[in-house]
JSON list of C-alpha atoms in Angstrom, two decimals:
[
{"chain": "D", "resi": 1, "resn": "THR", "atom": "CA", "xyz": [28.07, 42.91, 57.82]},
{"chain": "D", "resi": 2, "resn": "ALA", "atom": "CA", "xyz": [27.01, 42.08, 54.29]},
{"chain": "D", "resi": 3, "resn": "PRO", "atom": "CA", "xyz": [26.17, 38.49, 53.32]},
{"chain": "D", "resi": 4, "resn": "ILE", "atom": "CA", "xyz": [29.09, 36.40, 52.10]},
{"chain": "D", "resi": 5, "resn": "ARG", "atom": "CA", "xyz": [28.78, 35.64, 48.40]},
{"chain": "D", "resi": 6, "resn": "SER", "atom": "CA", "xyz": [32.12, 34.03, 47.55]},
{"chain": "D", "resi": 7, "resn": "PRO", "atom": "CA", "xyz": [35.02, 32.12, 49.13]},
{"chain": "D", "resi": 8, "resn": "LYS", "atom": "CA", "xyz": [37.28, 35.14, 48.55]},
{"chain": "D", "resi": 9, "resn": "GLN", "atom": "CA", "xyz": [34.85, 37.37, 50.41]},
{"chain": "D", "resi": 10, "resn": "ALA", "atom": "CA", "xyz": [34.63, 34.84, 53.27]},
{"chain": "D", "resi": 11, "resn": "ILE", "atom": "CA", "xyz": [38.42, 34.80, 53.58]},
{"chain": "D", "resi": 12, "resn": "ARG", "atom": "CA", "xyz": [38.54, 38.62, 53.58]},
{"chain": "D", "resi": 13, "resn": "GLN", "atom": "CA", "xyz": [36.02, 38.60, 56.43]},
{"chain": "D", "resi": 14, "resn": "GLY", "atom": "CA", "xyz": [38.21, 36.25, 58.48]},
{"chain": "D", "resi": 15, "resn": "LEU", "atom": "CA", "xyz": [36.66, 32.84, 57.84]},
{"chain": "D", "resi": 16, "resn": "GLY", "atom": "CA", "xyz": [38.68, 29.68, 57.34]},
{"chain": "D", "resi": 17, "resn": "PHE", "atom": "CA", "xyz": [37.18, 26.32, 56.34]},
{"chain": "D", "resi": 18, "resn": "VAL", "atom": "CA", "xyz": [38.71, 22.87, 56.78]},
{"chain": "D", "resi": 19, "resn": "PRO", "atom": "CA", "xyz": [36.57, 20.54, 54.62]},
{"chain": "D", "resi": 20, "resn": "GLU", "atom": "CA", "xyz": [35.40, 17.08, 55.62]},
{"chain": "D", "resi": 21, "resn": "ASP", "atom": "CA", "xyz": [37.21, 15.29, 52.79]},
{"chain": "D", "resi": 22, "resn": "ARG", "atom": "CA", "xyz": [40.81, 16.48, 53.02]},
{"chain": "D", "resi": 23, "resn": "LYS", "atom": "CA", "xyz": [42.00, 14.37, 50.08]},
{"chain": "D", "resi": 24, "resn": "LEU", "atom": "CA", "xyz": [39.28, 15.52, 47.71]},
{"chain": "D", "resi": 25, "resn": "GLN", "atom": "CA", "xyz": [38.78, 19.12, 48.83]},
{"chain": "D", "resi": 26, "resn": "GLY", "atom": "CA", "xyz": [41.52, 20.11, 51.26]},
{"chain": "D", "resi": 27, "resn": "LEU", "atom": "CA", "xyz": [44.86, 19.10, 49.80]},
{"chain": "D", "resi": 28, "resn": "PHE", "atom": "CA", "xyz": [46.90, 19.10, 46.64]},
{"chain": "D", "resi": 29, "resn": "LEU", "atom": "CA", "xyz": [48.05, 15.51, 47.16]},
{"chain": "D", "resi": 30, "resn": "ASN", "atom": "CA", "xyz": [50.84, 15.56, 44.57]},
{"chain": "D", "resi": 31, "resn": "MET", "atom": "CA", "xyz": [52.34, 18.78, 45.92]},
{"chain": "D", "resi": 32, "resn": "ALA", "atom": "CA", "xyz": [54.78, 19.26, 48.77]},
{"chain": "D", "resi": 33, "resn": "VAL", "atom": "CA", "xyz": [53.95, 20.08, 52.38]},
{"chain": "D", "resi": 34, "resn": "ARG", "atom": "CA", "xyz": [55.31, 23.61, 51.88]},
{"chain": "D", "resi": 35, "resn": "GLU", "atom": "CA", "xyz": [53.14, 24.36, 48.85]},
{"chain": "D", "resi": 36, "resn": "ASN", "atom": "CA", "xyz": [50.03, 23.03, 50.57]},
{"chain": "D", "resi": 37, "resn": "ILE", "atom": "CA", "xyz": [50.62, 25.17, 53.66]},
{"chain": "D", "resi": 38, "resn": "ILE", "atom": "CA", "xyz": [51.38, 28.42, 51.83]},
{"chain": "D", "resi": 39, "resn": "MET", "atom": "CA", "xyz": [48.63, 28.00, 49.20]},
{"chain": "D", "resi": 40, "resn": "SER", "atom": "CA", "xyz": [45.94, 30.05, 50.98]},
{"chain": "D", "resi": 41, "resn": "GLY", "atom": "CA", "xyz": [48.39, 32.68, 52.22]},
{"chain": "D", "resi": 42, "resn": "ILE", "atom": "CA", "xyz": [50.54, 32.85, 49.11]},
{"chain": "D", "resi": 43, "resn": "ASP", "atom": "CA", "xyz": [50.25, 36.65, 49.01]},
{"chain": "D", "resi": 44, "resn": "GLN", "atom": "CA", "xyz": [52.26, 36.75, 52.26]},
{"chain": "D", "resi": 45, "resn": "VAL", "atom": "CA", "xyz": [55.27, 35.10, 50.62]},
{"chain": "D", "resi": 46, "resn": "SER", "atom": "CA", "xyz": [55.17, 36.44, 47.07]},
{"chain": "D", "resi": 47, "resn": "ASN", "atom": "CA", "xyz": [55.88, 39.65, 45.23]},
{"chain": "D", "resi": 48, "resn": "PHE", "atom": "CA", "xyz": [54.51, 40.39, 41.77]},
{"chain": "D", "resi": 49, "resn": "GLY", "atom": "CA", "xyz": [53.50, 36.73, 41.36]},
{"chain": "D", "resi": 50, "resn": "PHE", "atom": "CA", "xyz": [56.88, 35.27, 42.34]},
{"chain": "D", "resi": 51, "resn": "VAL", "atom": "CA", "xyz": [57.15, 33.19, 45.51]},
{"chain": "D", "resi": 52, "resn": "ASN", "atom": "CA", "xyz": [60.03, 34.12, 47.81]},
{"chain": "D", "resi": 53, "resn": "GLY", "atom": "CA", "xyz": [61.42, 30.68, 48.65]},
{"chain": "D", "resi": 54, "resn": "GLY", "atom": "CA", "xyz": [62.97, 31.75, 51.94]},
{"chain": "D", "resi": 55, "resn": "GLU", "atom": "CA", "xyz": [59.77, 33.37, 53.19]},
{"chain": "D", "resi": 56, "resn": "ALA", "atom": "CA", "xyz": [57.71, 30.39, 52.01]},
{"chain": "D", "resi": 57, "resn": "ASN", "atom": "CA", "xyz": [60.02, 28.01, 53.89]},
{"chain": "D", "resi": 58, "resn": "GLN", "atom": "CA", "xyz": [59.84, 30.18, 57.00]},
{"chain": "D", "resi": 59, "resn": "LEU", "atom": "CA", "xyz": [56.03, 30.36, 56.95]},
{"chain": "D", "resi": 60, "resn": "ALA", "atom": "CA", "xyz": [55.62, 26.63, 56.30]},
{"chain": "D", "resi": 61, "resn": "SER", "atom": "CA", "xyz": [58.23, 25.72, 58.95]},
{"chain": "D", "resi": 62, "resn": "GLU", "atom": "CA", "xyz": [56.46, 27.88, 61.52]},
{"chain": "D", "resi": 63, "resn": "PHE", "atom": "CA", "xyz": [53.21, 25.95, 61.06]},
{"chain": "D", "resi": 64, "resn": "VAL", "atom": "CA", "xyz": [54.87, 22.52, 60.76]},
{"chain": "D", "resi": 65, "resn": "GLU", "atom": "CA", "xyz": [56.39, 23.22, 64.17]},
{"chain": "D", "resi": 66, "resn": "LYS", "atom": "CA", "xyz": [53.29, 24.82, 65.72]},
{"chain": "D", "resi": 67, "resn": "LEU", "atom": "CA", "xyz": [51.03, 21.94, 64.63]},
{"chain": "D", "resi": 68, "resn": "ASN", "atom": "CA", "xyz": [53.63, 19.21, 65.12]},
{"chain": "D", "resi": 69, "resn": "VAL", "atom": "CA", "xyz": [53.34, 17.95, 61.54]},
{"chain": "D", "resi": 70, "resn": "ARG", "atom": "CA", "xyz": [55.54, 14.88, 61.27]},
{"chain": "D", "resi": 71, "resn": "THR", "atom": "CA", "xyz": [57.30, 15.14, 57.93]},
{"chain": "D", "resi": 72, "resn": "PRO", "atom": "CA", "xyz": [60.90, 14.44, 56.93]},
{"chain": "D", "resi": 73, "resn": "SER", "atom": "CA", "xyz": [60.99, 17.65, 54.89]},
{"chain": "D", "resi": 74, "resn": "LEU", "atom": "CA", "xyz": [58.93, 20.59, 53.67]},
{"chain": "D", "resi": 75, "resn": "ARG", "atom": "CA", "xyz": [59.50, 19.06, 50.21]},
{"chain": "D", "resi": 76, "resn": "GLN", "atom": "CA", "xyz": [57.74, 15.81, 51.21]},
{"chain": "D", "resi": 77, "resn": "THR", "atom": "CA", "xyz": [54.73, 15.06, 48.99]},
{"chain": "D", "resi": 78, "resn": "VAL", "atom": "CA", "xyz": [51.57, 15.38, 51.13]},
{"chain": "D", "resi": 79, "resn": "ARG", "atom": "CA", "xyz": [50.22, 12.11, 49.72]},
{"chain": "D", "resi": 80, "resn": "ASN", "atom": "CA", "xyz": [52.97, 10.28, 51.66]},
{"chain": "D", "resi": 81, "resn": "LEU", "atom": "CA", "xyz": [51.96, 11.66, 55.09]},
{"chain": "D", "resi": 82, "resn": "SER", "atom": "CA", "xyz": [49.67, 9.89, 57.55]},
{"chain": "D", "resi": 83, "resn": "GLY", "atom": "CA", "xyz": [46.02, 10.96, 57.66]},
{"chain": "D", "resi": 84, "resn": "GLY", "atom": "CA", "xyz": [46.57, 12.91, 60.87]},
{"chain": "D", "resi": 85, "resn": "ASN", "atom": "CA", "xyz": [49.53, 14.81, 59.45]},
{"chain": "D", "resi": 86, "resn": "GLN", "atom": "CA", "xyz": [47.63, 15.51, 56.24]},
{"chain": "D", "resi": 87, "resn": "GLN", "atom": "CA", "xyz": [44.81, 16.98, 58.32]},
{"chain": "D", "resi": 88, "resn": "LYS", "atom": "CA", "xyz": [47.25, 19.16, 60.25]},
{"chain": "D", "resi": 89, "resn": "VAL", "atom": "CA", "xyz": [48.61, 20.47, 56.91]},
{"chain": "D", "resi": 90, "resn": "VAL", "atom": "CA", "xyz": [45.07, 21.46, 55.85]},
{"chain": "D", "resi": 91, "resn": "ILE", "atom": "CA", "xyz": [44.54, 23.23, 59.18]},
{"chain": "D", "resi": 92, "resn": "ALA", "atom": "CA", "xyz": [47.93, 24.96, 58.87]},
{"chain": "D", "resi": 93, "resn": "ARG", "atom": "CA", "xyz": [47.00, 26.21, 55.42]},
{"chain": "D", "resi": 94, "resn": "TRP", "atom": "CA", "xyz": [44.00, 28.07, 56.84]},
{"chain": "D", "resi": 95, "resn": "LEU", "atom": "CA", "xyz": [45.86, 29.30, 59.90]},
{"chain": "D", "resi": 96, "resn": "THR", "atom": "CA", "xyz": [48.33, 31.14, 57.66]},
{"chain": "D", "resi": 97, "resn": "LEU", "atom": "CA", "xyz": [45.46, 33.54, 56.96]},
{"chain": "D", "resi": 98, "resn": "LYS", "atom": "CA", "xyz": [44.99, 34.32, 60.68]},
{"chain": "D", "resi": 99, "resn": "PRO", "atom": "CA", "xyz": [41.23, 33.67, 60.61]},
{"chain": "D", "resi": 100, "resn": "ARG", "atom": "CA", "xyz": [38.86, 35.06, 63.22]},
{"chain": "D", "resi": 101, "resn": "VAL", "atom": "CA", "xyz": [36.59, 32.03, 62.71]},
{"chain": "D", "resi": 102, "resn": "LEU", "atom": "CA", "xyz": [37.81, 28.55, 61.75]},
{"chain": "D", "resi": 103, "resn": "ILE", "atom": "CA", "xyz": [35.18, 26.05, 60.63]},
{"chain": "D", "resi": 104, "resn": "LEU", "atom": "CA", "xyz": [36.32, 22.42, 60.89]},
{"chain": "D", "resi": 105, "resn": "ASP", "atom": "CA", "xyz": [34.05, 19.88, 59.19]},
{"chain": "D", "resi": 106, "resn": "GLU", "atom": "CA", "xyz": [34.58, 16.39, 60.70]},
{"chain": "D", "resi": 107, "resn": "PRO", "atom": "CA", "xyz": [38.17, 17.34, 61.66]},
{"chain": "D", "resi": 108, "resn": "THR", "atom": "CA", "xyz": [39.16, 13.93, 63.03]},
{"chain": "D", "resi": 109, "resn": "ARG", "atom": "CA", "xyz": [37.62, 11.73, 60.36]},
{"chain": "D", "resi": 110, "resn": "GLY", "atom": "CA", "xyz": [40.10, 9.08, 59.27]},
{"chain": "D", "resi": 111, "resn": "VAL", "atom": "CA", "xyz": [42.86, 9.97, 61.73]},
{"chain": "D", "resi": 112, "resn": "ASP", "atom": "CA", "xyz": [44.34, 7.84, 64.51]},
{"chain": "D", "resi": 113, "resn": "VAL", "atom": "CA", "xyz": [43.73, 8.32, 68.23]},
{"chain": "D", "resi": 114, "resn": "GLY", "atom": "CA", "xyz": [47.00, 10.21, 68.78]},
{"chain": "D", "resi": 115, "resn": "ALA", "atom": "CA", "xyz": [46.27, 12.66, 65.95]},
{"chain": "D", "resi": 116, "resn": "LYS", "atom": "CA", "xyz": [42.73, 13.15, 67.30]},
{"chain": "D", "resi": 117, "resn": "ALA", "atom": "CA", "xyz": [44.14, 14.18, 70.68]},
{"chain": "D", "resi": 118, "resn": "GLU", "atom": "CA", "xyz": [46.53, 16.61, 68.96]},
{"chain": "D", "resi": 119, "resn": "ILE", "atom": "CA", "xyz": [43.72, 18.13, 66.88]},
{"chain": "D", "resi": 120, "resn": "TYR", "atom": "CA", "xyz": [41.53, 18.53, 69.99]},
{"chain": "D", "resi": 121, "resn": "ALA", "atom": "CA", "xyz": [44.41, 20.23, 71.83]},
{"chain": "D", "resi": 122, "resn": "LEU", "atom": "CA", "xyz": [44.99, 22.52, 68.84]},
{"chain": "D", "resi": 123, "resn": "MET", "atom": "CA", "xyz": [41.29, 23.46, 68.76]},
{"chain": "D", "resi": 124, "resn": "ARG", "atom": "CA", "xyz": [41.43, 24.37, 72.47]},
{"chain": "D", "resi": 125, "resn": "GLN", "atom": "CA", "xyz": [44.63, 26.39, 71.90]},
{"chain": "D", "resi": 126, "resn": "LEU", "atom": "CA", "xyz": [43.10, 28.30, 68.99]},
{"chain": "D", "resi": 127, "resn": "ALA", "atom": "CA", "xyz": [40.02, 29.10, 71.07]},
{"chain": "D", "resi": 128, "resn": "ALA", "atom": "CA", "xyz": [42.27, 30.31, 73.91]},
{"chain": "D", "resi": 129, "resn": "GLU", "atom": "CA", "xyz": [44.01, 32.59, 71.37]},
{"chain": "D", "resi": 130, "resn": "GLY", "atom": "CA", "xyz": [40.66, 34.16, 70.53]},
{"chain": "D", "resi": 131, "resn": "ILE", "atom": "CA", "xyz": [39.81, 32.30, 67.33]},
{"chain": "D", "resi": 132, "resn": "ALA", "atom": "CA", "xyz": [36.20, 31.13, 67.18]},
{"chain": "D", "resi": 133, "resn": "VAL", "atom": "CA", "xyz": [36.37, 27.41, 66.41]},
{"chain": "D", "resi": 134, "resn": "LEU", "atom": "CA", "xyz": [33.25, 25.89, 64.88]},
{"chain": "D", "resi": 135, "resn": "MET", "atom": "CA", "xyz": [33.41, 22.10, 64.68]},
{"chain": "D", "resi": 136, "resn": "ILE", "atom": "CA", "xyz": [30.92, 20.13, 62.61]},
{"chain": "D", "resi": 137, "resn": "SER", "atom": "CA", "xyz": [30.87, 16.54, 63.82]},
{"chain": "D", "resi": 138, "resn": "SER", "atom": "CA", "xyz": [28.65, 13.47, 63.79]},
{"chain": "D", "resi": 139, "resn": "GLU", "atom": "CA", "xyz": [30.72, 11.84, 66.56]},
{"chain": "D", "resi": 140, "resn": "LEU", "atom": "CA", "xyz": [28.79, 12.31, 69.82]},
{"chain": "D", "resi": 141, "resn": "PRO", "atom": "CA", "xyz": [31.72, 11.57, 72.17]},
{"chain": "D", "resi": 142, "resn": "GLU", "atom": "CA", "xyz": [33.77, 14.13, 70.23]},
{"chain": "D", "resi": 143, "resn": "VAL", "atom": "CA", "xyz": [31.01, 16.74, 70.43]},
{"chain": "D", "resi": 144, "resn": "LEU", "atom": "CA", "xyz": [30.49, 16.17, 74.17]},
{"chain": "D", "resi": 145, "resn": "GLY", "atom": "CA", "xyz": [34.21, 16.06, 74.94]},
{"chain": "D", "resi": 146, "resn": "VAL", "atom": "CA", "xyz": [35.47, 19.06, 73.00]},
{"chain": "D", "resi": 147, "resn": "SER", "atom": "CA", "xyz": [32.69, 21.61, 72.67]},
{"chain": "D", "resi": 148, "resn": "ASP", "atom": "CA", "xyz": [31.89, 24.58, 74.90]},
{"chain": "D", "resi": 149, "resn": "ARG", "atom": "CA", "xyz": [28.51, 24.97, 73.19]},
{"chain": "D", "resi": 150, "resn": "ILE", "atom": "CA", "xyz": [26.59, 22.52, 71.07]},
{"chain": "D", "resi": 151, "resn": "VAL", "atom": "CA", "xyz": [24.09, 23.49, 68.38]},
{"chain": "D", "resi": 152, "resn": "VAL", "atom": "CA", "xyz": [22.08, 20.61, 66.93]},
{"chain": "D", "resi": 153, "resn": "MET", "atom": "CA", "xyz": [20.40, 20.71, 63.53]},
{"chain": "D", "resi": 154, "resn": "HIS", "atom": "CA", "xyz": [17.77, 18.48, 61.95]},
{"chain": "D", "resi": 155, "resn": "GLU", "atom": "CA", "xyz": [16.68, 18.88, 58.33]},
{"chain": "D", "resi": 156, "resn": "GLY", "atom": "CA", "xyz": [18.35, 22.29, 58.03]},
{"chain": "D", "resi": 157, "resn": "ARG", "atom": "CA", "xyz": [16.85, 23.79, 61.19]},
{"chain": "D", "resi": 158, "resn": "VAL", "atom": "CA", "xyz": [18.39, 24.40, 64.61]},
{"chain": "D", "resi": 159, "resn": "THR", "atom": "CA", "xyz": [16.61, 22.02, 66.99]},
{"chain": "D", "resi": 160, "resn": "GLY", "atom": "CA", "xyz": [18.78, 22.31, 70.08]},
{"chain": "D", "resi": 161, "resn": "HIS", "atom": "CA", "xyz": [21.35, 24.56, 71.74]},
{"chain": "D", "resi": 162, "resn": "PHE", "atom": "CA", "xyz": [23.27, 23.40, 74.82]},
{"chain": "D", "resi": 163, "resn": "LEU", "atom": "CA", "xyz": [26.15, 24.52, 76.98]},
{"chain": "D", "resi": 164, "resn": "ARG", "atom": "CA", "xyz": [28.71, 21.79, 77.67]},
{"chain": "D", "resi": 165, "resn": "ASP", "atom": "CA", "xyz": [27.52, 21.25, 81.25]},
{"chain": "D", "resi": 166, "resn": "GLU", "atom": "CA", "xyz": [23.87, 20.72, 80.30]},
{"chain": "D", "resi": 167, "resn": "ALA", "atom": "CA", "xyz": [24.43, 18.56, 77.21]},
{"chain": "D", "resi": 168, "resn": "THR", "atom": "CA", "xyz": [23.83, 14.83, 77.36]},
{"chain": "D", "resi": 169, "resn": "GLN", "atom": "CA", "xyz": [23.90, 12.21, 74.65]},
{"chain": "D", "resi": 170, "resn": "ASP", "atom": "CA", "xyz": [20.15, 11.71, 75.03]},
{"chain": "D", "resi": 171, "resn": "LYS", "atom": "CA", "xyz": [19.35, 15.45, 74.76]},
{"chain": "D", "resi": 172, "resn": "ILE", "atom": "CA", "xyz": [21.52, 15.75, 71.65]},
{"chain": "D", "resi": 173, "resn": "MET", "atom": "CA", "xyz": [19.97, 12.67, 70.01]},
{"chain": "D", "resi": 174, "resn": "HIS", "atom": "CA", "xyz": [16.48, 13.95, 70.83]},
{"chain": "D", "resi": 175, "resn": "ALA", "atom": "CA", "xyz": [17.27, 17.25, 69.08]},
{"chain": "D", "resi": 176, "resn": "ALA", "atom": "CA", "xyz": [19.12, 15.55, 66.19]},
{"chain": "D", "resi": 177, "resn": "THR", "atom": "CA", "xyz": [16.10, 13.40, 65.37]},
{"chain": "D", "resi": 178, "resn": "GLY", "atom": "CA", "xyz": [13.69, 16.30, 65.45]},
{"chain": "D", "resi": 179, "resn": "GLY", "atom": "CA", "xyz": [12.40, 15.36, 68.89]},
{"chain": "D", "resi": 180, "resn": "ASN", "atom": "CA", "xyz": [11.68, 11.72, 67.99]},
{"chain": "D", "resi": 181, "resn": "HIS", "atom": "CA", "xyz": [14.43, 10.03, 70.02]},
{"chain": "D", "resi": 182, "resn": "HIS", "atom": "CA", "xyz": [13.47, 8.26, 73.24]},
{"chain": "D", "resi": 183, "resn": "ALA", "atom": "CA", "xyz": [15.89, 7.08, 75.92]},
{"chain": "D", "resi": 184, "resn": "SER", "atom": "CA", "xyz": [16.33, 3.33, 75.97]}
]
C-alpha cells in the first residue's frame, strides 16, 4: 500500500485514532453525545449535506449501548459526562467508521478504575472481532495486563518486542531506557 499522507487517506485505509487528550483533540465538548459520535461517520447518516435525524439517533444509540456510555440522553452535552464516558464517546466516534486498525493513545488516562476495566474489555472485544487494536501507553501494569504483544520504543527506535508471556517489567524498562535500566 501507498504511504499515508493525510487523515482522510488514513481513514479510507481503515485506520482510526483515539488521541491522548480527549478534551483537546478528541471531543467537541460543547456539542451533544449524538453529534460527537456521528461526527466521523457523518456520511452514513446524511444525504446531500443534510443529516437524517432518525438515522443519526439510531447510529449514536447503537454505540451508546454497545460501549455502555452512561448518559441521560443523546442530547446531553459531552462536557457534562464523566471522563470515562467521554472517552467511550471518542472511541464510539471512530468505531462508526468500522476501522480495521484502531490506535488508542493513552486510552485510560484520566478515567476511573471502573471505566478502565470497561475500556480494557472493549479492547479485547474489538480484537476478538478482528480489529487490530494498537494501544500506546506509559502505564506498565496496563501494558503487561492488556497486551498480546508489546513493542517498546526509545528515542524513536524500536528497542524491544515481546509476546505477553515473555514480557516482564524489567525487560520492558531495559528496552524503554535504551538498554540502560538495571534490576534493583
